[in-house]
Tab-separated table of C-alpha atoms in Angstrom:
chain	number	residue	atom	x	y	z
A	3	UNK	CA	0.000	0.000	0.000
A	4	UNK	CA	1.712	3.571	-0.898
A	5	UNK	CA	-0.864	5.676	0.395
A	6	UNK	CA	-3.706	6.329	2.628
A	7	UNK	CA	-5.838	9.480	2.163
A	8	UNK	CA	-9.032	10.015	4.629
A	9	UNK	CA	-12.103	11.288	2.491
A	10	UNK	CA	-14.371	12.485	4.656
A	11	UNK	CA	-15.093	15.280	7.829
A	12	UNK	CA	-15.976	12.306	10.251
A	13	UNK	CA	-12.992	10.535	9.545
A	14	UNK	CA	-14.429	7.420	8.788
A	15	UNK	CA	-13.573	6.709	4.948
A	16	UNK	CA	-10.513	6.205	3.875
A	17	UNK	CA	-8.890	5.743	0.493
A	18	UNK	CA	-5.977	3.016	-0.001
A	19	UNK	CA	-3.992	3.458	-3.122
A	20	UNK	CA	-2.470	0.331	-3.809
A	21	UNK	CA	0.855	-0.132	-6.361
A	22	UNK	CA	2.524	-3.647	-7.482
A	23	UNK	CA	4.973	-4.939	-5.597
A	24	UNK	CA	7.128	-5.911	-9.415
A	25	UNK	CA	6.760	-1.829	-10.368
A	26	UNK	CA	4.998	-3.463	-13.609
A	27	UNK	CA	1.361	-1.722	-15.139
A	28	UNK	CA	-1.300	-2.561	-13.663
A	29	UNK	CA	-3.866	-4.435	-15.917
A	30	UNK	CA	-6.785	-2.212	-16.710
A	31	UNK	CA	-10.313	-2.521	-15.454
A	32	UNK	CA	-13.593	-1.279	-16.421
A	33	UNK	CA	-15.407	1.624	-13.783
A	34	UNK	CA	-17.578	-0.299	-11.555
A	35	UNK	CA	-15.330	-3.513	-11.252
A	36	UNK	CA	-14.256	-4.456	-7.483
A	37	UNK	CA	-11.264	-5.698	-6.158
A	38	UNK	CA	-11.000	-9.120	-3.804
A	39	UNK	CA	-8.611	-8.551	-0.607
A	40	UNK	CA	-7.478	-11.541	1.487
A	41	UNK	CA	-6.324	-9.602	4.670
A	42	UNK	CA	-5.132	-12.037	7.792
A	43	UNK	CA	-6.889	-10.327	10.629
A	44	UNK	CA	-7.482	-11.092	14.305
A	45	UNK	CA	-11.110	-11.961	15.063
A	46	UNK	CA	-12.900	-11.318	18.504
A	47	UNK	CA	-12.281	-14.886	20.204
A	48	UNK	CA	-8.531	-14.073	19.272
A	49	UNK	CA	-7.523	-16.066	16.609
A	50	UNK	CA	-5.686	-14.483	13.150
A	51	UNK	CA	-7.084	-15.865	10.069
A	52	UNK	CA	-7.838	-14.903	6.621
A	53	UNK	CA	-10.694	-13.134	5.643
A	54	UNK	CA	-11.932	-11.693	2.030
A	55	UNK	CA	-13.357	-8.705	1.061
A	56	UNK	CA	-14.357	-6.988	-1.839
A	57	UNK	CA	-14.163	-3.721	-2.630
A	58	UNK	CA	-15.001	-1.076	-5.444
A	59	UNK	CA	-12.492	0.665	-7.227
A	60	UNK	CA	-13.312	4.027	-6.760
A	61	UNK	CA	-11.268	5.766	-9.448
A	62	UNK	CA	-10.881	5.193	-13.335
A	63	UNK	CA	-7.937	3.175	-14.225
A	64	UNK	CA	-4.207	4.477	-13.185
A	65	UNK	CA	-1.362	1.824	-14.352
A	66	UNK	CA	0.616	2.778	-11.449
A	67	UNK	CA	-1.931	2.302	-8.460
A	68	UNK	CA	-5.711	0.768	-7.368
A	69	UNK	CA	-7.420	2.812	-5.519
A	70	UNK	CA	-10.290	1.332	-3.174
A	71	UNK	CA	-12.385	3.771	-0.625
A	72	UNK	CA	-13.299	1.917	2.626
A	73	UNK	CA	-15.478	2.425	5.391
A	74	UNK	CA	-14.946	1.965	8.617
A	75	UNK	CA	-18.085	-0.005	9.746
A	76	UNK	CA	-18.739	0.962	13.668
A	77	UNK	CA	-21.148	-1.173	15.290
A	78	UNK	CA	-24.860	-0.547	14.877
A	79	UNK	CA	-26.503	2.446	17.218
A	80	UNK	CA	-28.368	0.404	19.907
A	81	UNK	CA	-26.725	-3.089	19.604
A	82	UNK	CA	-23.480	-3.337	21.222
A	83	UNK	CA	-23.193	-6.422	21.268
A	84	UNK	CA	-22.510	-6.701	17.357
A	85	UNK	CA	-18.970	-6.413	16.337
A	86	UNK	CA	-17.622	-3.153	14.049
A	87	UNK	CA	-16.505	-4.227	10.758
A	88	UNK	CA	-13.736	-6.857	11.300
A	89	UNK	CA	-11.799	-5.772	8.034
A	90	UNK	CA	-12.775	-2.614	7.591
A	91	UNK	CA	-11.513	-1.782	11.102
A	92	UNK	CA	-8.416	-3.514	10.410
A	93	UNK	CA	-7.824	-1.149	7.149
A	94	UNK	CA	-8.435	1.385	8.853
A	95	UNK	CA	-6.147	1.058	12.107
A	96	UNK	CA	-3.549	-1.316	10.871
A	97	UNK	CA	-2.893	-0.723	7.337
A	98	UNK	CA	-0.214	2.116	6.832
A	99	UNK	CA	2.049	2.568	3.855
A	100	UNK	CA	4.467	0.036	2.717
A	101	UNK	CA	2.466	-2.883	4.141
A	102	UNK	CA	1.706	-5.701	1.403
A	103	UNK	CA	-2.109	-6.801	0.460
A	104	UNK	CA	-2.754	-9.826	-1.496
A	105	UNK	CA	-5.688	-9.064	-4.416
A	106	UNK	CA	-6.904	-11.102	-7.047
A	107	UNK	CA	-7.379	-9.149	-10.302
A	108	UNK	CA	-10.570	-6.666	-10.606
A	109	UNK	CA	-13.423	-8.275	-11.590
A	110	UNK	CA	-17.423	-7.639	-11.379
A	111	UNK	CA	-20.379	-6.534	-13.883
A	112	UNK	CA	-21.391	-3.763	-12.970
A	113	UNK	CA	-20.415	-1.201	-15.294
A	114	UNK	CA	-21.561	2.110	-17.307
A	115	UNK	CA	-21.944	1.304	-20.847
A	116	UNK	CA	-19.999	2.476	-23.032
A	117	UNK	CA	-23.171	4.386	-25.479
A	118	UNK	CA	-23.277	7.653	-24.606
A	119	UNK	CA	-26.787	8.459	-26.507
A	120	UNK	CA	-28.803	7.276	-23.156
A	121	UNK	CA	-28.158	9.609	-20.116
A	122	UNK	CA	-27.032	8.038	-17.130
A	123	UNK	CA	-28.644	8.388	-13.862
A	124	UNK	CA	-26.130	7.135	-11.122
A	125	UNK	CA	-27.517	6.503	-8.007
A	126	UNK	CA	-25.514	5.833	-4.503
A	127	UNK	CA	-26.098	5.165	-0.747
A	128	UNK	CA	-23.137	6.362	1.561
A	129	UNK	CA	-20.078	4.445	0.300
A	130	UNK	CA	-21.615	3.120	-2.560
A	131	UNK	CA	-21.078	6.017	-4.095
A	132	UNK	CA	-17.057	4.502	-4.896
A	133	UNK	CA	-18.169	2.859	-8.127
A	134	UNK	CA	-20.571	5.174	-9.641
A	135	UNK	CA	-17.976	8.156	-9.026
A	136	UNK	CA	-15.364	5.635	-11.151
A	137	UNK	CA	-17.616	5.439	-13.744
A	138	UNK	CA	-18.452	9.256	-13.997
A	139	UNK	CA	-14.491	10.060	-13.966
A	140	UNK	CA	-13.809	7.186	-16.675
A	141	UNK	CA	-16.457	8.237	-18.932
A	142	UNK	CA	-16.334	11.477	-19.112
A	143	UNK	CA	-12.424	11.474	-19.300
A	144	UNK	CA	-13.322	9.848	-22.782
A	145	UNK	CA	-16.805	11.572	-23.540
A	146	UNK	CA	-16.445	15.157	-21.762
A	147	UNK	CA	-20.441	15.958	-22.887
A	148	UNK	CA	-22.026	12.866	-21.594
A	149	UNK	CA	-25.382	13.108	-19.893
A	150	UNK	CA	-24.603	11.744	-16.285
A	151	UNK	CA	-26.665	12.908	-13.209
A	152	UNK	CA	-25.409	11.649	-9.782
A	153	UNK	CA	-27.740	11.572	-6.755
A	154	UNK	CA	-26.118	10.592	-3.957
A	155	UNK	CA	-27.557	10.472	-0.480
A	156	UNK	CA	-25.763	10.739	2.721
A	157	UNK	CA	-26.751	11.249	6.611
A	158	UNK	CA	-25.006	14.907	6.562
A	159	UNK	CA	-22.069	16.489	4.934
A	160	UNK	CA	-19.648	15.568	7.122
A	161	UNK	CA	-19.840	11.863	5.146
A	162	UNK	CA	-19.613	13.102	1.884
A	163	UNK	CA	-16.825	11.774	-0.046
A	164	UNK	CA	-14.844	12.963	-2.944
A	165	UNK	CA	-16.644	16.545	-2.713
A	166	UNK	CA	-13.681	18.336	-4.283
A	167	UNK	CA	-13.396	15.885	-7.256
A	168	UNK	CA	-16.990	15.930	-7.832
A	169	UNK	CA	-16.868	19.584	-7.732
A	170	UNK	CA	-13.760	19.977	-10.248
A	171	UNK	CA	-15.841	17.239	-12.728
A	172	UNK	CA	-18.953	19.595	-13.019
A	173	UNK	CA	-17.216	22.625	-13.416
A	174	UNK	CA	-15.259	21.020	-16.348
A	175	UNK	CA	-18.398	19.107	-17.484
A	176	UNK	CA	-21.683	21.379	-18.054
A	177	UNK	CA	-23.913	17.850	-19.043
A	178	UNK	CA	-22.480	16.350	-14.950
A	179	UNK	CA	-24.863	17.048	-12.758
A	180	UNK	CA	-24.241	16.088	-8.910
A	181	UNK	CA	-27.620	15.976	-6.215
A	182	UNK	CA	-26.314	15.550	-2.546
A	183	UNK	CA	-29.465	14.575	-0.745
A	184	UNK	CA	-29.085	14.421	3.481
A	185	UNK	CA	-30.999	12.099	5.520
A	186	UNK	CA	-30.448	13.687	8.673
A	187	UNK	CA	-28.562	17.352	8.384
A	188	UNK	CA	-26.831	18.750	10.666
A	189	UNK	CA	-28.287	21.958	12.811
A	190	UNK	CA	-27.879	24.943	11.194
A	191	UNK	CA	-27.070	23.541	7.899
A	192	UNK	CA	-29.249	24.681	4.876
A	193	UNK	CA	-30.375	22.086	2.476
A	194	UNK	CA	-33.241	21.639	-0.115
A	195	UNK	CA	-32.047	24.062	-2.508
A	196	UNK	CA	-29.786	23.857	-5.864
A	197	UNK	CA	-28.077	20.972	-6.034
A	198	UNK	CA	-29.050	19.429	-2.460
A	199	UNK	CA	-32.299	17.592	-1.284
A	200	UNK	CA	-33.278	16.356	2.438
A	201	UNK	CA	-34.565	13.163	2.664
A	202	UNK	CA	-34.231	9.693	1.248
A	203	UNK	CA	-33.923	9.097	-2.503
A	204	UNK	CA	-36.941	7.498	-3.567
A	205	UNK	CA	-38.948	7.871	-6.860
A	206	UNK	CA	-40.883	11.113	-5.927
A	207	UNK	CA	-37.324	12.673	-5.894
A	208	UNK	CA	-36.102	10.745	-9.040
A	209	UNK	CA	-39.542	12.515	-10.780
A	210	UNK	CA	-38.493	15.814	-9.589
A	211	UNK	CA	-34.706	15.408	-10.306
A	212	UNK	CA	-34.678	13.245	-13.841
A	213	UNK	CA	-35.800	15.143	-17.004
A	214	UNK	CA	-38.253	13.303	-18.601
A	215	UNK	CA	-37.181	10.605	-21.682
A	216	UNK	CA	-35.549	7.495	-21.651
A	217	UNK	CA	-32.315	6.952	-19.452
A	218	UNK	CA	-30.331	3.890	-17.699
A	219	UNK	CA	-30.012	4.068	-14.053
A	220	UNK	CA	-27.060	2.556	-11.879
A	221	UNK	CA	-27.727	2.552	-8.570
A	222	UNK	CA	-25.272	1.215	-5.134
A	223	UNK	CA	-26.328	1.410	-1.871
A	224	UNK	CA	-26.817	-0.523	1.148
A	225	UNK	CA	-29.644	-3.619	1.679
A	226	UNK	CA	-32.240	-1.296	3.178
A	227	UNK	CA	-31.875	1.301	0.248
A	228	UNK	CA	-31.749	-1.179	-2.729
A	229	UNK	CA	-34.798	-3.228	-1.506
A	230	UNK	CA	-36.907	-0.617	-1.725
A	231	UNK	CA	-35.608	1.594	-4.550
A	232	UNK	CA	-35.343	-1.172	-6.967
A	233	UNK	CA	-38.488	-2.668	-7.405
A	234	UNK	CA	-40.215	1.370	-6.863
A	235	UNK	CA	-37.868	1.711	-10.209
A	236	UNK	CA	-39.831	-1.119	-11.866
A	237	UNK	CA	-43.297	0.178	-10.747
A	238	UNK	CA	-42.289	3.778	-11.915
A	239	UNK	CA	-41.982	1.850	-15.470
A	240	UNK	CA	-38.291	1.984	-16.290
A	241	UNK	CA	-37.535	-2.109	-17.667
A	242	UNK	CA	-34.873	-4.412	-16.117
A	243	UNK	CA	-32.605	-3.446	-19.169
A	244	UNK	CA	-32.427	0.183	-17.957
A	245	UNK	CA	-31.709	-0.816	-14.180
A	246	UNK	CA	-28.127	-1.913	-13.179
A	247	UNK	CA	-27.401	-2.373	-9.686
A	248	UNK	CA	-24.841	-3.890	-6.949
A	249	UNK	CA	-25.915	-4.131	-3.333
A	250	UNK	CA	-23.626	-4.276	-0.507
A	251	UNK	CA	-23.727	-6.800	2.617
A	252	UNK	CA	-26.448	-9.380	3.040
A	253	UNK	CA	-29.963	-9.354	1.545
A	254	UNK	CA	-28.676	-8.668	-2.086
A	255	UNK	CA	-31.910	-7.266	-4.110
A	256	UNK	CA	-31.015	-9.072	-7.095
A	257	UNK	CA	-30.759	-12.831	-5.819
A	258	UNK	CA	-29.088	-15.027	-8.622
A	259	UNK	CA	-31.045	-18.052	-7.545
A	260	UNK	CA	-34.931	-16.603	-7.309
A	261	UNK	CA	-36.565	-18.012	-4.115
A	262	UNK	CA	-39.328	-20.195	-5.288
A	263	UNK	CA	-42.772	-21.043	-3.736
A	264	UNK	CA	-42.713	-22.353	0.160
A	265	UNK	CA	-41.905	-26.271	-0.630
A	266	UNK	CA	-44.422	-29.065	0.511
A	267	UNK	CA	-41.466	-30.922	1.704
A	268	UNK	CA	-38.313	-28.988	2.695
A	269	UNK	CA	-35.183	-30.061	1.747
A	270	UNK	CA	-32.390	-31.188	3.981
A	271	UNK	CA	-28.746	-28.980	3.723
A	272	UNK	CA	-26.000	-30.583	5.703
A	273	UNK	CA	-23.190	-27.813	6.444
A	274	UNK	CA	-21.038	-31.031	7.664
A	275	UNK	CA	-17.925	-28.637	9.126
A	276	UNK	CA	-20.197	-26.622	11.360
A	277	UNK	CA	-21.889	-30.079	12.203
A	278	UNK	CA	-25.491	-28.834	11.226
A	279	UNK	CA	-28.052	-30.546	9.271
A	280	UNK	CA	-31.278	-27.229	8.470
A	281	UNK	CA	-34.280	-27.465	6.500
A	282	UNK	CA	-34.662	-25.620	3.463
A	283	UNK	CA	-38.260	-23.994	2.744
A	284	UNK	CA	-37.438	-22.414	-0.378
A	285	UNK	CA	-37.387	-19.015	1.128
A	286	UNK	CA	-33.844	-18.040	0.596
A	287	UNK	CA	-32.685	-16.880	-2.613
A	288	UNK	CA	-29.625	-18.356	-2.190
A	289	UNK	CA	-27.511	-21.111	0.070
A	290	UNK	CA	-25.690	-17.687	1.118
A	291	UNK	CA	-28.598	-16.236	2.506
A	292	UNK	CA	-29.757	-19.451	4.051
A	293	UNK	CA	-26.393	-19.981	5.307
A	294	UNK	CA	-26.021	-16.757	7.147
A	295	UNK	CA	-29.536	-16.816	8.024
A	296	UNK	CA	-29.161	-19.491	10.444
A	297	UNK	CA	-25.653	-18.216	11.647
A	298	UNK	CA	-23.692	-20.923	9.636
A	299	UNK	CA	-20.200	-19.263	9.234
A	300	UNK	CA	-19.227	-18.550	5.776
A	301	UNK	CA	-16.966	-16.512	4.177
A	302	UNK	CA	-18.423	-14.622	1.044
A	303	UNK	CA	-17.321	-11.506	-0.856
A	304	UNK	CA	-19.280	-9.601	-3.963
A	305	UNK	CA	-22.716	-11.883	-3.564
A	306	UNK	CA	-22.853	-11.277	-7.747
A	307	UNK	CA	-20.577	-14.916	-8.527
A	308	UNK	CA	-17.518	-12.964	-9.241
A	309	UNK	CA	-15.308	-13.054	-6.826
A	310	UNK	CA	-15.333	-16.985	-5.614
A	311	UNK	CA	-14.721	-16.036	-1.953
A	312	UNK	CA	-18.306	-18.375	-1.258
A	313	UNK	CA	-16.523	-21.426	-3.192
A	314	UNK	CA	-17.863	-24.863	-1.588
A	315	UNK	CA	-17.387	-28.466	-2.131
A	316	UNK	CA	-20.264	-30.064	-2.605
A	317	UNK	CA	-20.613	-33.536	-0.607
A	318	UNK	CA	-23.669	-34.877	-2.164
A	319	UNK	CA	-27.049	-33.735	-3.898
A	320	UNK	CA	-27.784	-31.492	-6.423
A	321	UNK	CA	-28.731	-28.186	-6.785
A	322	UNK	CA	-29.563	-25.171	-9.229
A	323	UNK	CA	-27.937	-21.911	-10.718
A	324	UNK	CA	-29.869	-19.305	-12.105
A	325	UNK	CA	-27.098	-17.881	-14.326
A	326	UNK	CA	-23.413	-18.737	-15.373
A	327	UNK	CA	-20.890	-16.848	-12.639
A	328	UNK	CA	-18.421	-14.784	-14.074
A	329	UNK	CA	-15.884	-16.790	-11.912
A	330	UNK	CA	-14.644	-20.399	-13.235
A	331	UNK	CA	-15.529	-22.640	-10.439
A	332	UNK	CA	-13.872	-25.326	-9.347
A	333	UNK	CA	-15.702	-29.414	-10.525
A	334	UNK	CA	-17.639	-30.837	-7.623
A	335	UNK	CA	-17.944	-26.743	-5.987
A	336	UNK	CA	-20.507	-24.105	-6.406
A	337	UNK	CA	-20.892	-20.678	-5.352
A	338	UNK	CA	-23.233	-20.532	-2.420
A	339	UNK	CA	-24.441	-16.929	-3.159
A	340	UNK	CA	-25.380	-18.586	-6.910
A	341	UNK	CA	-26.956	-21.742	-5.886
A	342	UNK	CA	-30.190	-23.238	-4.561
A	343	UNK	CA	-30.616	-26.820	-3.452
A	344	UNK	CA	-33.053	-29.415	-5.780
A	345	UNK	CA	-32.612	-32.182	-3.832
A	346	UNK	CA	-31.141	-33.351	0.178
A	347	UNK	CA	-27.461	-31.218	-0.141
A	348	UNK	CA	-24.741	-32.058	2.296
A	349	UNK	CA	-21.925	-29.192	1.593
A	350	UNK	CA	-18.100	-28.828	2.984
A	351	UNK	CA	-18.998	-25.913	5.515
C-alpha cells in the first residue's frame, strides 16, 4: 500500500492506493469492477485468520496504483453487542504505507456502458457512491459531454466523499450534474435548494430530479436502500434493461437463484464442518442467505458470482444456478451466493 488518504469530515472513509509490488502496469479494469482482498486479521475470540473482502475501485484506471475507498463499519446504534466491521476496522487502524495486500485481479459486472446516446442516472447510498464516481471520472475522461446525473444520499455532509473531485468534474463538465441529498442534516445547515435535497432518494425525488425521456439508471447502496428503490424503479416503469445495480452486505436485491414457492417438503442442507443438518423452505434466494440466516459461518465476498470467496465443495445432492458466474468454479464446488438446493445437499462448511 503507498498511500492512505481520509475522504471524509468524520474521519471514517478512507482511500488506499495500492501499487505492485514488481513496479509493472497494472492491468486495466472497467469503472464499476471491485477488487478481492485476502487480509489475515485477528477476530474477537482471538484467533488471526484470513478473511476476504471486496471492494469497489473508486477511481478510473491508473497503471501505477488501485485505488479502493473503505469504510470503517462501527457497530450498529443500539446493539453493542454486534462487532464493528472486522476488516474494515483492520484497514483502517492497521494498514499504513508500505504494508503488502494480497488481491486477485478486478473483476465484477457492474459497469456504465460504453453508449453515450442514453443519459445516465447514477444513483448511490453512503459508500456506494465509490463505483458510480469511477464510472463518472472514466467516462467522461473519454466523452467530456455525456449526460450523467449523480444523486447521492448521505446522513449529513460531514460523510460526503470525494466533494472536491466531484466539484472539479462539473465545473469542467456542463452535461455532470451532482444531487447531494441528506438524511439527517446537521443543525444549522441549509439544504433543499440547488443541487441538495433532504430526505431519502426514492422515486418522488427521481420525478423531480430526472428530465423526462428514456435513461439507464445505476444505482449502489446498502440492503435497506436497494430493496426498496429497486423494485419502486420497476413500478415507476423503467424495464430491467435500464436498471443496473450492486448491493452491498447481506440481503442482495437481485438474488441469482430466485426463491421459489414455500416447498411441501423442505429439503435437507448438511453444512457437515459446522456439524449442522437445516431445512430448506425455499425461502432463501440463495444457500448464502440461508447460510447466514441461520448463523452458519461462511466466508463470502461480492454476492454477484464474481469473486469466488463463497466457493464450496459439494458432498452430495444437487442443486440449481440461475445464471453462469463470471468466476470459473472449481468441478464438484458451487458458489453458495449462486446456488439453490433441488434435492437433500450435504456441503463442505
Amino acid at each position: 500500500m503507498r498511500v492512505r488518504d481520509d475522504e471524509d469530515d468524520a474521519l471514517s472513509q478512507a482511500s488506499f492506493y495500492l501499487e505492485p509490488v514488481d513496479g509493472q502496469p497494472l492491468p486495466p479494469y472497467r469503472a464499476g469492477q471491485f477488487l478481492t482482498l485476502q487480509v489475515d486479521v485477528t477476530d474477537a475470540q482471538g484467533e488471526r485468520r484470513p478473511v476476504t473482502r471486496c471492494y469497489s475501485l473508486s477511481d478510473r484506471h491508473d497503471p501505477q496504483a488501485y485505488r479502493i475507498t473503505v469504510k470503517r463499519l462501527s457497530a450498529p446504534r443500539g446493539r453493542p453487542d454486534v462487532p464493528p466491521g472486522l476488516v474494515s476496522s483492520h484497514l483502517h487502524d492497521r494498514v499504513a504505507p508500505g504494508a503488502i495486500l494480497q488481491a486477485r485481479a478486478p473483476a465484477g459486472a457492474f459497469v456504465l456502458d460504453d453508449d453515450a446516446r442514453v443519459p445516465a442516472v447514477l444513483i448511490a447510498g453512503g459508500i456506494g457512491v465509490t463505483p458510480l464516481f469511477a464510472m463518472a471520472r472514466a467516462a467522461l475522461a473519454t466523452q467530456p459531454d455525456r449526460a450523467i446525473q449523480l444523486i447521492y444520499g448521505v446522513r449529513n455532509s460531514r460523510e460526503i466523499v470525494f466533494e472536491n473531485a466531484l466539484g472539479a468534474l462539473q465545473y469542467g463538465h456542463p452535461n455532470f450534474h451532482v444531487t447531494i441529498v441528506q438524511s439527517a442534516p446537521l443543525p444549522g445547515e441549509t439544504t433543499g435548494h440547488g443541487s441538495s435535497a433532504t430526505g431519502i432518494i426514492d422515486v418522488a425525488l427521481l420525478r423531480h430530479l430526472v428530465p423526462h425521456g428514456e435513461h439507464h439508471f445505476y444505482v449502489c447502496g446498502p440492503p435497506p436502500m436497494m430493496a426498496s428503490l429497486i423494485p419502486a424503479l420497476r413500478d415507476w416503469g423503467v424495464t430491467d434493461a435500464a436498471i443496473h445495480f450492486e448491493a452491498f452486505g447481506p440481503a442482495s436485491v437481485d438474488p441469482p437463484a430466485s426463491p421459489a414457492a414455500a416447498l411441501a417438503t423442505p429439503i435437507a442442507v448438511r453444512f457437515a464442518r459446522a456439524g449442522r443438518t437445516l431445512s430448506w423452505t425455499g425461502e432463501d434466494a440463495s444457500l448464502l442467505d440461508f447460510a447466514e440466516r441461520h448463523g452458519v459461518a461462511v466466508e463470502s465476498g461480492c454476492r454477484s458470482g464474481s469473486c469466488g470467496t463463497c466457493e464450496t465443495r459439494i458432498v452430495a445432492g444437487t442443486l440449481r444456478v440461475a445464471r453462469a458466474p463470471a468466476f470459473a468454479v472449481a468441478a464438484g464446488c458451487c458458489l453458495l451466493c449462486m446456488s439453490a438446493p433441488t434435492s437433500d445437499l450435504v456441503l463442505d462448511a
